[in-house]
PDB file of C-alpha atoms in Angstrom:
ATOM      1  CA  MET A   1    -206.145 -87.251  -9.095  1.00 47.00           C
ATOM      2  CA  LYS A   2    -208.893 -86.950 -11.697  1.00 45.00           C
ATOM      3  CA  TYR A   3    -207.886 -83.289 -12.234  1.00 43.00           C
ATOM      4  CA  PHE A   4    -204.227 -84.309 -12.638  1.00 40.00           C
ATOM      5  CA  ASN A   5    -205.139 -86.986 -15.205  1.00 47.00           C
ATOM      6  CA  ALA A   6    -207.304 -84.530 -17.125  1.00 45.00           C
ATOM      7  CA  ILE A   7    -204.340 -82.180 -17.486  1.00 42.00           C
ATOM      8  CA  TRP A   8    -202.145 -84.941 -18.856  1.00 43.00           C
ATOM      9  CA  ILE A   9    -204.851 -86.046 -21.300  1.00 41.00           C
ATOM     10  CA  THR A  10    -205.232 -82.464 -22.510  1.00 42.00           C
ATOM     11  CA  LEU A  11    -201.466 -82.129 -23.011  1.00 40.00           C
ATOM     12  CA  LEU A  12    -201.331 -85.433 -24.858  1.00 40.00           C
ATOM     13  CA  VAL A  13    -204.133 -84.415 -27.223  1.00 38.00           C
ATOM     14  CA  CYS A  14    -202.392 -81.099 -27.928  1.00 42.00           C
ATOM     15  CA  PHE A  15    -199.129 -82.923 -28.636  1.00 36.00           C
ATOM     16  CA  ILE A  16    -200.830 -85.281 -31.092  1.00 33.00           C
ATOM     17  CA  LEU A  17    -202.638 -82.457 -32.864  1.00 36.00           C
ATOM     18  CA  GLN A  18    -199.539 -80.270 -33.167  1.00 38.00           C
ATOM     19  CA  GLY A  19    -197.148 -83.047 -34.141  1.00 37.00           C
ATOM     20  CA  ASP A  20    -193.737 -83.826 -32.817  1.00 37.00           C
ATOM     21  CA  PRO A  21    -191.484 -80.730 -33.149  1.00 36.00           C
ATOM     22  CA  ALA A  22    -188.504 -83.011 -33.697  1.00 34.00           C
ATOM     23  CA  SER A  23    -190.164 -84.570 -36.717  1.00 37.00           C
ATOM     24  CA  GLY A  24    -189.579 -81.450 -38.799  1.00 41.00           C
ATOM     25  CA  ALA A  25    -193.295 -80.955 -39.455  1.00 44.00           C
ATOM     26  CA  ASP A  26    -194.159 -77.571 -40.940  1.00 49.00           C
ATOM     27  CA  LYS A  27    -195.478 -75.008 -38.463  1.00 47.00           C
ATOM     28  CA  SER A  28    -197.422 -72.827 -40.897  1.00 53.00           C
ATOM     29  CA  SER A  29    -200.455 -73.493 -43.030  1.00 66.00           C
ATOM     30  CA  GLY A  30    -200.304 -73.133 -46.790  1.00 81.00           C
ATOM     31  CA  HIS A  31    -200.468 -69.882 -48.699  1.00 91.00           C
ATOM     32  CA  PRO A  32    -202.599 -68.727 -51.615  1.00 95.00           C
ATOM     33  CA  LEU A  33    -199.989 -68.375 -54.345  1.00 95.00           C
ATOM     34  CA  LEU A  34    -199.493 -67.196 -57.893  1.00 96.00           C
ATOM     35  CA  ILE A  35    -196.668 -69.137 -59.529  1.00 93.00           C
ATOM     36  CA  GLY A  36    -194.972 -68.647 -62.877  1.00 92.00           C
ATOM     37  CA  TYR A  37    -193.255 -71.720 -64.280  1.00 87.00           C
ATOM     38  CA  GLY A  38    -191.612 -72.980 -67.453  1.00 82.00           C
ATOM     39  CA  GLU A  39    -194.757 -73.050 -69.560  1.00 83.00           C
ATOM     40  CA  GLY A  40    -197.382 -70.954 -67.823  1.00 89.00           C
ATOM     41  CA  ILE A  41    -198.970 -69.681 -64.629  1.00 92.00           C
ATOM     42  CA  MET A  42    -200.963 -71.331 -61.880  1.00 90.00           C
ATOM     43  CA  GLN A  43    -202.773 -70.095 -58.790  1.00 93.00           C
ATOM     44  CA  LEU A  44    -202.943 -72.273 -55.682  1.00 91.00           C
ATOM     45  CA  ASP A  45    -205.182 -72.061 -52.637  1.00 92.00           C
ATOM     46  CA  GLU A  46    -204.080 -72.716 -49.042  1.00 91.00           C
ATOM     47  CA  GLN A  47    -204.510 -76.470 -49.558  1.00 87.00           C
ATOM     48  CA  ASN A  48    -202.233 -76.389 -52.655  1.00 84.00           C
ATOM     49  CA  HIS A  49    -205.111 -77.055 -55.021  1.00 84.00           C
ATOM     50  CA  ILE A  50    -204.613 -75.524 -58.458  1.00 84.00           C
ATOM     51  CA  VAL A  51    -207.596 -73.185 -58.709  1.00 89.00           C
ATOM     52  CA  TRP A  52    -206.541 -71.315 -61.859  1.00 91.00           C
ATOM     53  CA  HIS A  53    -204.176 -72.286 -64.658  1.00 90.00           C
ATOM     54  CA  TYR A  54    -203.024 -70.523 -67.821  1.00 92.00           C
ATOM     55  CA  GLN A  55    -200.906 -72.465 -70.322  1.00 89.00           C
ATOM     56  CA  PRO A  56    -201.356 -71.202 -73.899  1.00 91.00           C
ATOM     57  CA  PRO A  57    -199.135 -72.750 -76.575  1.00 89.00           C
ATOM     58  CA  ASP A  58    -197.285 -69.502 -77.378  1.00 90.00           C
ATOM     59  CA  ILE A  59    -195.940 -69.009 -73.832  1.00 89.00           C
ATOM     60  CA  GLU A  60    -192.620 -70.207 -72.446  1.00 84.00           C
ATOM     61  CA  THR A  61    -190.356 -69.230 -69.557  1.00 88.00           C
ATOM     62  CA  VAL A  62    -192.519 -67.125 -67.218  1.00 92.00           C
ATOM     63  CA  TYR A  63    -189.878 -65.397 -65.087  1.00 91.00           C
ATOM     64  CA  ASP A  64    -192.273 -62.824 -63.623  1.00 96.00           C
ATOM     65  CA  ALA A  65    -195.979 -63.081 -62.763  1.00 97.00           C
ATOM     66  CA  TRP A  66    -198.141 -60.661 -60.776  1.00 98.00           C
ATOM     67  CA  LYS A  67    -201.730 -60.857 -59.520  1.00 98.00           C
ATOM     68  CA  LEU A  68    -203.071 -57.309 -59.838  1.00 97.00           C
ATOM     69  CA  PRO A  69    -205.661 -55.668 -57.541  1.00 95.00           C
ATOM     70  CA  SER A  70    -208.159 -55.959 -60.417  1.00 96.00           C
ATOM     71  CA  GLY A  71    -207.851 -59.742 -60.312  1.00 97.00           C
ATOM     72  CA  ASN A  72    -206.014 -59.793 -63.626  1.00 98.00           C
ATOM     73  CA  VAL A  73    -202.606 -61.432 -64.007  1.00 98.00           C
ATOM     74  CA  LEU A  74    -199.651 -59.628 -65.559  1.00 98.00           C
ATOM     75  CA  PHE A  75    -196.681 -61.718 -66.626  1.00 98.00           C
ATOM     76  CA  CYS A  76    -193.680 -61.749 -68.912  1.00 97.00           C
ATOM     77  CA  HIS A  77    -192.674 -64.574 -71.181  1.00 95.00           C
ATOM     78  CA  ARG A  78    -189.806 -64.979 -73.594  1.00 93.00           C
ATOM     79  CA  TYR A  79    -191.343 -62.832 -76.326  1.00 95.00           C
ATOM     80  CA  GLY A  80    -193.583 -60.378 -74.544  1.00 97.00           C
ATOM     81  CA  VAL A  81    -195.565 -59.127 -71.573  1.00 98.00           C
ATOM     82  CA  ARG A  82    -199.251 -59.945 -71.270  1.00 98.00           C
ATOM     83  CA  GLU A  83    -202.165 -59.222 -68.976  1.00 98.00           C
ATOM     84  CA  VAL A  84    -205.090 -61.621 -68.833  1.00 98.00           C
ATOM     85  CA  ASN A  85    -208.327 -61.493 -66.849  1.00 98.00           C
ATOM     86  CA  PRO A  86    -209.679 -64.367 -64.713  1.00 98.00           C
ATOM     87  CA  ASP A  87    -211.475 -65.715 -67.801  1.00 98.00           C
ATOM     88  CA  LYS A  88    -208.026 -65.936 -69.506  1.00 97.00           C
ATOM     89  CA  GLU A  89    -208.915 -63.225 -72.006  1.00 98.00           C
ATOM     90  CA  THR A  90    -206.002 -61.035 -73.077  1.00 98.00           C
ATOM     91  CA  VAL A  91    -206.547 -57.399 -72.070  1.00 98.00           C
ATOM     92  CA  TRP A  92    -203.019 -56.090 -72.770  1.00 98.00           C
ATOM     93  CA  ASP A  93    -200.297 -57.606 -74.902  1.00 98.00           C
ATOM     94  CA  TYR A  94    -196.822 -56.146 -75.452  1.00 97.00           C
ATOM     95  CA  LYS A  95    -194.973 -58.177 -78.053  1.00 96.00           C
ATOM     96  CA  ILE A  96    -191.427 -58.335 -79.363  1.00 95.00           C
ATOM     97  CA  PRO A  97    -190.266 -60.178 -82.504  1.00 93.00           C
ATOM     98  CA  ARG A  98    -190.169 -63.940 -82.019  1.00 92.00           C
ATOM     99  CA  GLU A  99    -186.486 -64.275 -82.886  1.00 93.00           C
ATOM    100  CA  PRO A 100    -184.740 -66.963 -80.818  1.00 90.00           C
ATOM    101  CA  GLY A 101    -181.275 -65.922 -79.728  1.00 88.00           C
ATOM    102  CA  LYS A 102    -181.888 -62.280 -80.647  1.00 94.00           C
ATOM    103  CA  GLN A 103    -184.904 -61.185 -78.619  1.00 94.00           C
ATOM    104  CA  GLU A 104    -186.022 -61.987 -75.089  1.00 94.00           C
ATOM    105  CA  ILE A 105    -187.831 -60.467 -72.114  1.00 96.00           C
ATOM    106  CA  ASN A 106    -186.908 -61.730 -68.669  1.00 92.00           C
ATOM    107  CA  SER A 107    -188.717 -59.314 -66.377  1.00 96.00           C
ATOM    108  CA  CYS A 108    -191.775 -57.150 -65.888  1.00 98.00           C
ATOM    109  CA  GLN A 109    -193.131 -55.140 -62.966  1.00 98.00           C
ATOM    110  CA  PRO A 110    -196.473 -53.341 -62.595  1.00 98.00           C
ATOM    111  CA  LEU A 111    -195.888 -49.758 -61.482  1.00 97.00           C
ATOM    112  CA  PRO A 112    -198.205 -47.711 -59.238  1.00 92.00           C
ATOM    113  CA  ASP A 113    -199.136 -45.336 -62.064  1.00 93.00           C
ATOM    114  CA  GLY A 114    -200.430 -48.194 -64.218  1.00 94.00           C
ATOM    115  CA  LYS A 115    -197.335 -48.429 -66.391  1.00 98.00           C
ATOM    116  CA  VAL A 116    -195.255 -51.578 -66.749  1.00 98.00           C
ATOM    117  CA  LEU A 117    -191.498 -51.856 -66.310  1.00 98.00           C
ATOM    118  CA  ILE A 118    -190.028 -54.161 -68.978  1.00 98.00           C
ATOM    119  CA  LEU A 119    -186.492 -55.521 -69.282  1.00 97.00           C
ATOM    120  CA  ASP A 120    -185.780 -55.761 -73.020  1.00 97.00           C
ATOM    121  CA  CYS A 121    -182.782 -58.105 -73.136  1.00 95.00           C
ATOM    122  CA  GLY A 122    -182.413 -58.151 -76.915  1.00 95.00           C
ATOM    123  CA  ASN A 123    -182.090 -54.381 -77.245  1.00 96.00           C
ATOM    124  CA  GLN A 124    -180.464 -53.965 -73.808  1.00 96.00           C
ATOM    125  CA  LYS A 125    -182.992 -51.401 -72.669  1.00 97.00           C
ATOM    126  CA  LEU A 126    -185.136 -50.839 -69.608  1.00 98.00           C
ATOM    127  CA  LEU A 127    -188.556 -49.535 -70.579  1.00 98.00           C
ATOM    128  CA  GLU A 128    -191.564 -47.995 -68.883  1.00 98.00           C
ATOM    129  CA  VAL A 129    -194.595 -48.613 -71.068  1.00 98.00           C
ATOM    130  CA  ASP A 130    -198.093 -47.218 -70.578  1.00 97.00           C
ATOM    131  CA  ARG A 131    -201.354 -48.996 -71.299  1.00 94.00           C
ATOM    132  CA  GLN A 132    -201.476 -47.509 -74.804  1.00 96.00           C
ATOM    133  CA  GLN A 133    -198.058 -49.166 -75.334  1.00 96.00           C
ATOM    134  CA  ASN A 134    -196.264 -45.847 -75.494  1.00 97.00           C
ATOM    135  CA  VAL A 135    -192.692 -46.015 -74.201  1.00 98.00           C
ATOM    136  CA  THR A 136    -192.585 -43.194 -71.657  1.00 98.00           C
ATOM    137  CA  LEU A 137    -189.066 -43.955 -70.415  1.00 98.00           C
ATOM    138  CA  SER A 138    -186.199 -45.789 -72.101  1.00 98.00           C
ATOM    139  CA  ILE A 139    -182.844 -46.405 -70.420  1.00 98.00           C
ATOM    140  CA  ASP A 140    -179.923 -47.788 -72.399  1.00 97.00           C
ATOM    141  CA  LEU A 141    -178.304 -50.436 -70.222  1.00 97.00           C
ATOM    142  CA  PRO A 142    -174.578 -51.091 -69.935  1.00 94.00           C
ATOM    143  CA  ASP A 143    -173.574 -53.995 -72.152  1.00 93.00           C
ATOM    144  CA  GLY A 144    -174.540 -57.390 -70.761  1.00 91.00           C
ATOM    145  CA  GLY A 145    -172.594 -59.569 -73.193  1.00 88.00           C
ATOM    146  CA  LYS A 146    -173.247 -61.389 -76.452  1.00 91.00           C
ATOM    147  CA  ASN A 147    -175.637 -64.062 -75.179  1.00 92.00           C
ATOM    148  CA  VAL A 148    -179.120 -62.538 -75.061  1.00 90.00           C
ATOM    149  CA  HIS A 149    -180.456 -65.141 -72.641  1.00 89.00           C
ATOM    150  CA  ASN A 150    -177.567 -64.695 -70.201  1.00 86.00           C
ATOM    151  CA  ARG A 151    -177.324 -60.904 -70.182  1.00 93.00           C
ATOM    152  CA  TYR A 152    -179.847 -60.091 -67.484  1.00 95.00           C
ATOM    153  CA  MET A 153    -182.301 -61.834 -65.193  1.00 93.00           C
ATOM    154  CA  GLN A 154    -184.671 -59.319 -63.574  1.00 95.00           C
ATOM    155  CA  ALA A 155    -185.116 -55.588 -63.017  1.00 97.00           C
ATOM    156  CA  ARG A 156    -186.992 -53.775 -60.281  1.00 98.00           C
ATOM    157  CA  LYS A 157    -187.940 -50.140 -59.746  1.00 98.00           C
ATOM    158  CA  THR A 158    -187.204 -49.189 -56.149  1.00 97.00           C
ATOM    159  CA  PRO A 159    -189.317 -46.980 -53.858  1.00 93.00           C
ATOM    160  CA  GLN A 160    -186.616 -44.345 -54.375  1.00 94.00           C
ATOM    161  CA  GLY A 161    -187.322 -44.248 -58.123  1.00 96.00           C
ATOM    162  CA  THR A 162    -184.101 -45.965 -59.124  1.00 98.00           C
ATOM    163  CA  TYR A 163    -183.730 -49.252 -60.979  1.00 98.00           C
ATOM    164  CA  LEU A 164    -181.990 -52.459 -59.865  1.00 98.00           C
ATOM    165  CA  ILE A 165    -180.781 -54.701 -62.685  1.00 97.00           C
ATOM    166  CA  SER A 166    -179.406 -58.204 -62.222  1.00 96.00           C
ATOM    167  CA  TYR A 167    -176.609 -58.936 -64.672  1.00 95.00           C
ATOM    168  CA  ARG A 168    -176.244 -62.666 -65.118  1.00 90.00           C
ATOM    169  CA  ASP A 169    -172.972 -63.220 -66.987  1.00 89.00           C
ATOM    170  CA  ASN A 170    -171.349 -60.022 -65.691  1.00 91.00           C
ATOM    171  CA  LYS A 171    -172.072 -61.145 -62.103  1.00 93.00           C
ATOM    172  CA  VAL A 172    -173.070 -57.718 -60.834  1.00 96.00           C
ATOM    173  CA  ILE A 173    -176.089 -55.819 -59.527  1.00 97.00           C
ATOM    174  CA  LEU A 174    -176.358 -52.293 -60.913  1.00 98.00           C
ATOM    175  CA  GLU A 175    -178.598 -49.529 -59.628  1.00 98.00           C
ATOM    176  CA  LEU A 176    -179.338 -46.800 -62.167  1.00 98.00           C
ATOM    177  CA  ASN A 177    -181.293 -43.574 -61.933  1.00 98.00           C
ATOM    178  CA  ALA A 178    -183.864 -42.446 -64.496  1.00 97.00           C
ATOM    179  CA  ASP A 179    -181.067 -40.900 -66.585  1.00 97.00           C
ATOM    180  CA  GLY A 180    -179.283 -44.238 -66.769  1.00 96.00           C
ATOM    181  CA  LYS A 181    -176.446 -43.141 -64.511  1.00 97.00           C
ATOM    182  CA  GLU A 182    -175.018 -45.687 -62.090  1.00 98.00           C
ATOM    183  CA  VAL A 183    -175.698 -44.834 -58.446  1.00 98.00           C
ATOM    184  CA  TRP A 184    -174.725 -48.147 -56.813  1.00 98.00           C
ATOM    185  CA  ARG A 185    -173.218 -51.485 -57.725  1.00 97.00           C
ATOM    186  CA  PHE A 186    -172.532 -54.768 -55.997  1.00 97.00           C
ATOM    187  CA  LYS A 187    -170.011 -57.127 -57.495  1.00 96.00           C
ATOM    188  CA  LEU A 188    -170.879 -60.780 -56.936  1.00 95.00           C
ATOM    189  CA  ASN A 189    -168.499 -63.684 -56.522  1.00 93.00           C
ATOM    190  CA  GLU A 190    -167.184 -65.405 -59.620  1.00 90.00           C
ATOM    191  CA  ASN A 191    -169.542 -68.388 -59.123  1.00 89.00           C
ATOM    192  CA  ASP A 192    -172.613 -66.224 -58.466  1.00 90.00           C
ATOM    193  CA  ARG A 193    -175.429 -65.515 -60.914  1.00 90.00           C
ATOM    194  CA  ALA A 194    -178.031 -63.167 -59.481  1.00 92.00           C
ATOM    195  CA  PHE A 195    -181.663 -63.845 -60.321  1.00 91.00           C
ATOM    196  CA  THR A 196    -183.103 -60.639 -58.905  1.00 95.00           C
ATOM    197  CA  ALA A 197    -182.418 -57.821 -56.457  1.00 97.00           C
ATOM    198  CA  ILE A 198    -185.041 -56.578 -53.990  1.00 97.00           C
ATOM    199  CA  ARG A 199    -184.614 -53.260 -52.177  1.00 97.00           C
ATOM    200  CA  LEU A 200    -185.749 -53.693 -48.574  1.00 96.00           C
ATOM    201  CA  ALA A 201    -187.305 -51.069 -46.329  1.00 93.00           C
ATOM    202  CA  ASN A 202    -184.080 -50.863 -44.295  1.00 95.00           C
ATOM    203  CA  GLY A 203    -182.127 -49.799 -47.396  1.00 96.00           C
ATOM    204  CA  ARG A 204    -180.403 -53.125 -47.831  1.00 97.00           C
ATOM    205  CA  THR A 205    -180.725 -55.303 -50.924  1.00 98.00           C
ATOM    206  CA  LEU A 206    -181.755 -58.957 -51.016  1.00 97.00           C
ATOM    207  CA  ILE A 207    -180.063 -60.945 -53.795  1.00 97.00           C
ATOM    208  CA  PRO A 208    -180.907 -64.587 -54.657  1.00 96.00           C
ATOM    209  CA  CYS A 209    -177.958 -66.198 -56.460  1.00 94.00           C
ATOM    210  CA  ILE A 210    -178.794 -69.219 -58.587  1.00 88.00           C
ATOM    211  CA  ALA A 211    -175.379 -70.656 -59.480  1.00 86.00           C
ATOM    212  CA  SER A 212    -173.955 -70.508 -55.953  1.00 91.00           C
ATOM    213  CA  TYR A 213    -177.198 -71.728 -54.320  1.00 92.00           C
ATOM    214  CA  ARG A 214    -177.503 -68.888 -51.812  1.00 96.00           C
ATOM    215  CA  ILE A 215    -179.451 -65.766 -50.881  1.00 97.00           C
ATOM    216  CA  ILE A 216    -177.562 -62.773 -49.517  1.00 97.00           C
ATOM    217  CA  GLU A 217    -178.566 -59.453 -48.028  1.00 98.00           C
ATOM    218  CA  VAL A 218    -176.109 -56.597 -48.495  1.00 98.00           C
ATOM    219  CA  ASP A 219    -176.005 -53.091 -47.057  1.00 98.00           C
ATOM    220  CA  PRO A 220    -175.282 -49.938 -49.111  1.00 97.00           C
ATOM    221  CA  ASP A 221    -171.559 -50.375 -48.402  1.00 97.00           C
ATOM    222  CA  GLY A 222    -171.610 -53.859 -49.935  1.00 97.00           C
ATOM    223  CA  LYS A 223    -171.281 -55.713 -46.646  1.00 98.00           C
ATOM    224  CA  ILE A 224    -173.171 -59.020 -46.441  1.00 97.00           C
ATOM    225  CA  THR A 225    -175.484 -58.746 -43.426  1.00 98.00           C
ATOM    226  CA  TRP A 226    -177.389 -62.030 -43.835  1.00 98.00           C
ATOM    227  CA  GLU A 227    -176.890 -65.186 -45.872  1.00 97.00           C
ATOM    228  CA  LEU A 228    -178.703 -68.446 -46.553  1.00 97.00           C
ATOM    229  CA  ASP A 229    -176.732 -71.125 -48.383  1.00 95.00           C
ATOM    230  CA  LYS A 230    -176.299 -74.863 -48.881  1.00 91.00           C
ATOM    231  CA  GLN A 231    -174.386 -75.183 -45.623  1.00 93.00           C
ATOM    232  CA  ASP A 232    -177.502 -74.326 -43.607  1.00 96.00           C
ATOM    233  CA  GLU A 233    -179.507 -77.258 -42.265  1.00 94.00           C
ATOM    234  CA  LEU A 234    -182.895 -76.905 -43.936  1.00 95.00           C
ATOM    235  CA  GLY A 235    -183.936 -80.540 -44.071  1.00 93.00           C
ATOM    236  CA  PHE A 236    -183.731 -80.515 -47.870  1.00 92.00           C
ATOM    237  CA  GLU A 237    -181.332 -79.460 -50.606  1.00 90.00           C
ATOM    238  CA  LEU A 238    -181.253 -75.772 -51.497  1.00 92.00           C
ATOM    239  CA  LEU A 239    -181.281 -75.585 -55.294  1.00 89.00           C
ATOM    240  CA  TYR A 240    -181.822 -72.466 -57.422  1.00 89.00           C
ATOM    241  CA  PRO A 241    -183.442 -69.789 -55.198  1.00 93.00           C
ATOM    242  CA  VAL A 242    -185.136 -67.857 -57.965  1.00 90.00           C
ATOM    243  CA  GLY A 243    -188.481 -66.187 -57.202  1.00 86.00           C
ATOM    244  CA  VAL A 244    -188.555 -64.619 -53.735  1.00 95.00           C
ATOM    245  CA  GLN A 245    -191.109 -62.569 -51.840  1.00 96.00           C
ATOM    246  CA  VAL A 246    -190.529 -60.973 -48.459  1.00 97.00           C
ATOM    247  CA  ARG A 247    -193.634 -61.126 -46.251  1.00 96.00           C
ATOM    248  CA  LYS A 248    -194.826 -58.379 -43.916  1.00 95.00           C
ATOM    249  CA  ASN A 249    -193.454 -60.366 -40.977  1.00 95.00           C
ATOM    250  CA  GLY A 250    -189.983 -60.439 -42.556  1.00 95.00           C
ATOM    251  CA  ASN A 251    -190.059 -64.102 -43.568  1.00 97.00           C
ATOM    252  CA  LEU A 252    -188.891 -65.093 -47.040  1.00 97.00           C
ATOM    253  CA  VAL A 253    -191.012 -67.237 -49.362  1.00 97.00           C
ATOM    254  CA  VAL A 254    -188.630 -68.769 -51.877  1.00 97.00           C
ATOM    255  CA  ILE A 255    -188.896 -70.823 -55.059  1.00 94.00           C
ATOM    256  CA  ASN A 256    -186.476 -73.750 -54.824  1.00 92.00           C
ATOM    257  CA  SER A 257    -186.222 -74.297 -58.555  1.00 85.00           C
ATOM    258  CA  ASP A 258    -184.704 -77.349 -60.169  1.00 76.00           C
ATOM    259  CA  TYR A 259    -184.218 -75.774 -63.590  1.00 70.00           C
ATOM    260  CA  HIS A 260    -180.982 -77.089 -65.155  1.00 62.00           C
ATOM    261  CA  HIS A 261    -180.213 -79.082 -62.035  1.00 61.00           C
ATOM    262  CA  ARG A 262    -178.843 -82.604 -62.473  1.00 59.00           C
ATOM    263  CA  LYS A 263    -181.115 -83.912 -59.670  1.00 61.00           C
ATOM    264  CA  GLY A 264    -184.072 -81.820 -60.719  1.00 56.00           C
ATOM    265  CA  MET A 265    -186.489 -84.649 -61.369  1.00 60.00           C
ATOM    266  CA  ASN A 266    -185.923 -85.896 -57.797  1.00 70.00           C
ATOM    267  CA  ASN A 267    -186.557 -82.534 -56.134  1.00 75.00           C
ATOM    268  CA  ASP A 268    -189.676 -82.579 -53.970  1.00 81.00           C
ATOM    269  CA  ILE A 269    -189.335 -79.198 -52.190  1.00 89.00           C
ATOM    270  CA  GLN A 270    -190.480 -76.685 -54.780  1.00 89.00           C
ATOM    271  CA  ALA A 271    -190.859 -73.679 -52.482  1.00 94.00           C
ATOM    272  CA  PHE A 272    -190.503 -72.848 -48.812  1.00 96.00           C
ATOM    273  CA  GLU A 273    -190.939 -70.126 -46.209  1.00 97.00           C
ATOM    274  CA  ILE A 274    -188.057 -69.366 -43.906  1.00 98.00           C
ATOM    275  CA  THR A 275    -187.615 -67.012 -40.964  1.00 98.00           C
ATOM    276  CA  ARG A 276    -184.632 -64.724 -40.545  1.00 97.00           C
ATOM    277  CA  ASP A 277    -183.208 -67.137 -37.982  1.00 97.00           C
ATOM    278  CA  LYS A 278    -183.379 -69.803 -40.715  1.00 97.00           C
ATOM    279  CA  GLN A 279    -186.290 -71.857 -39.445  1.00 97.00           C
ATOM    280  CA  VAL A 280    -188.288 -73.429 -42.282  1.00 97.00           C
ATOM    281  CA  ILE A 281    -191.954 -73.094 -41.340  1.00 96.00           C
ATOM    282  CA  TRP A 282    -193.683 -74.060 -44.604  1.00 95.00           C
ATOM    283  CA  ARG A 283    -192.909 -76.157 -47.665  1.00 94.00           C
ATOM    284  CA  LEU A 284    -194.565 -76.614 -51.039  1.00 91.00           C
ATOM    285  CA  LYS A 285    -193.787 -80.093 -52.317  1.00 87.00           C
ATOM    286  CA  LYS A 286    -194.098 -81.392 -55.827  1.00 79.00           C
ATOM    287  CA  SER A 287    -196.036 -84.281 -54.366  1.00 77.00           C
ATOM    288  CA  ASP A 288    -198.484 -81.757 -52.843  1.00 77.00           C
ATOM    289  CA  LEU A 289    -199.486 -80.811 -56.362  1.00 72.00           C
ATOM    290  CA  GLU A 290    -199.880 -84.381 -57.570  1.00 69.00           C
ATOM    291  CA  GLU A 291    -201.520 -86.408 -54.797  1.00 59.00           C
ATOM    292  CA  ASP A 292    -204.834 -86.609 -52.942  1.00 55.00           C
ATOM    293  CA  GLY A 293    -206.895 -86.233 -56.073  1.00 50.00           C
ATOM    294  CA  LYS A 294    -205.268 -82.968 -57.136  1.00 55.00           C
ATOM    295  CA  VAL A 295    -204.900 -82.383 -60.852  1.00 56.00           C
ATOM    296  CA  PRO A 296    -201.249 -81.742 -61.730  1.00 60.00           C
ATOM    297  CA  VAL A 297    -200.090 -79.301 -64.353  1.00 66.00           C
ATOM    298  CA  VAL A 298    -198.266 -81.344 -66.974  1.00 68.00           C
ATOM    299  CA  GLU A 299    -195.571 -79.643 -68.985  1.00 66.00           C
ATOM    300  CA  ARG A 300    -195.782 -80.164 -72.727  1.00 67.00           C
ATOM    301  CA  GLY A 301    -192.022 -80.523 -73.100  1.00 62.00           C
ATOM    302  CA  THR A 302    -191.165 -82.950 -70.301  1.00 59.00           C
ATOM    303  CA  LYS A 303    -194.589 -84.629 -69.966  1.00 61.00           C
ATOM    304  CA  MET A 304    -193.917 -84.352 -66.234  1.00 57.00           C
ATOM    305  CA  PRO A 305    -195.947 -82.589 -63.551  1.00 56.00           C
ATOM    306  CA  SER A 306    -194.618 -79.059 -63.470  1.00 60.00           C
ATOM    307  CA  HIS A 307    -191.414 -78.670 -61.534  1.00 61.00           C
ATOM    308  CA  HIS A 308    -189.780 -75.760 -63.368  1.00 77.00           C
ATOM    309  CA  LEU A 309    -191.040 -73.029 -61.039  1.00 87.00           C
ATOM    310  CA  LEU A 310    -189.663 -69.513 -61.480  1.00 90.00           C
ATOM    311  CA  SER A 311    -191.847 -66.788 -59.960  1.00 94.00           C
ATOM    312  CA  ILE A 312    -193.846 -66.679 -56.750  1.00 95.00           C
ATOM    313  CA  GLN A 313    -196.324 -64.238 -55.223  1.00 97.00           C
ATOM    314  CA  VAL A 314    -197.981 -64.776 -51.862  1.00 97.00           C
ATOM    315  CA  LEU A 315    -201.462 -63.373 -52.397  1.00 97.00           C
ATOM    316  CA  GLY A 316    -202.495 -60.900 -49.724  1.00 94.00           C
ATOM    317  CA  GLU A 317    -198.929 -59.769 -49.078  1.00 95.00           C
ATOM    318  CA  PRO A 318    -197.442 -56.463 -50.318  1.00 90.00           C
ATOM    319  CA  VAL A 319    -195.946 -56.897 -53.788  1.00 92.00           C
ATOM    320  CA  GLU A 320    -193.293 -54.221 -53.261  1.00 91.00           C
ATOM    321  CA  LEU A 321    -190.922 -56.812 -51.790  1.00 94.00           C
ATOM    322  CA  LYS A 322    -191.011 -59.318 -54.647  1.00 95.00           C
TER     323      LYS A 322
END
């Protein structure tokens, strides 16, 4: 009888420690993260403490941010691409004219050879730039429309050496080779606006769509093989799925951005991790960044703790699927 009671006590303790599965408690611990947001960059530890923060006055709209093996951070902002070291000293700075409505950069990507891929929205070009700021490759992009801000969102160089470009207003993903010739395209629905396109190891392409509140995976024939949308029961509202990184285990870590959203100020779920069978196993809440003695990042414009998240990198995971 004593042995029987001991078993039940052990089970009860385990149940209390693990939490009630029906309560929707997260099943995964936090992640060390690098996050780009509306006015800067922040790095979080596993307990969601902000351990590094960069918010200079000349920076706005950080769509892309990358922690490099050196420990430096490479990021794009509206009028350039910059690399800073952990002491926040600028070690590389690619600038474009500060001309609102005429010039803008929405995307950057560190390449294995040390160059940087830059999406020049104002001049409608895709550039590879070396560390001496020499343009070693320039691709003229098909026209993206009159509105500089709405032409493109992000560009990525694939493992095959091609380039995926997300056209915002044209509602299409184009894949170009180094000569600028189209090798693949995927036409999105009329209410879709793609934020990025990530080429997966299986040859399919993952596409987060911000206006239709969904993430789709498509095969080379254009067939949708997987989809996450607002109809799925996540336990929270799926807003703009912008920054995405695919982990080694296949899970997706997604920014749930409230940029331009009418309920944005009420959004608590800023990011989440989800399995391919659509089980949410981790959440980053806005309240996580504000409570328990944590120092929030306050945006200059809104005077609110930062909630305009755009880019995410799970530190320790391969960056090729981001």
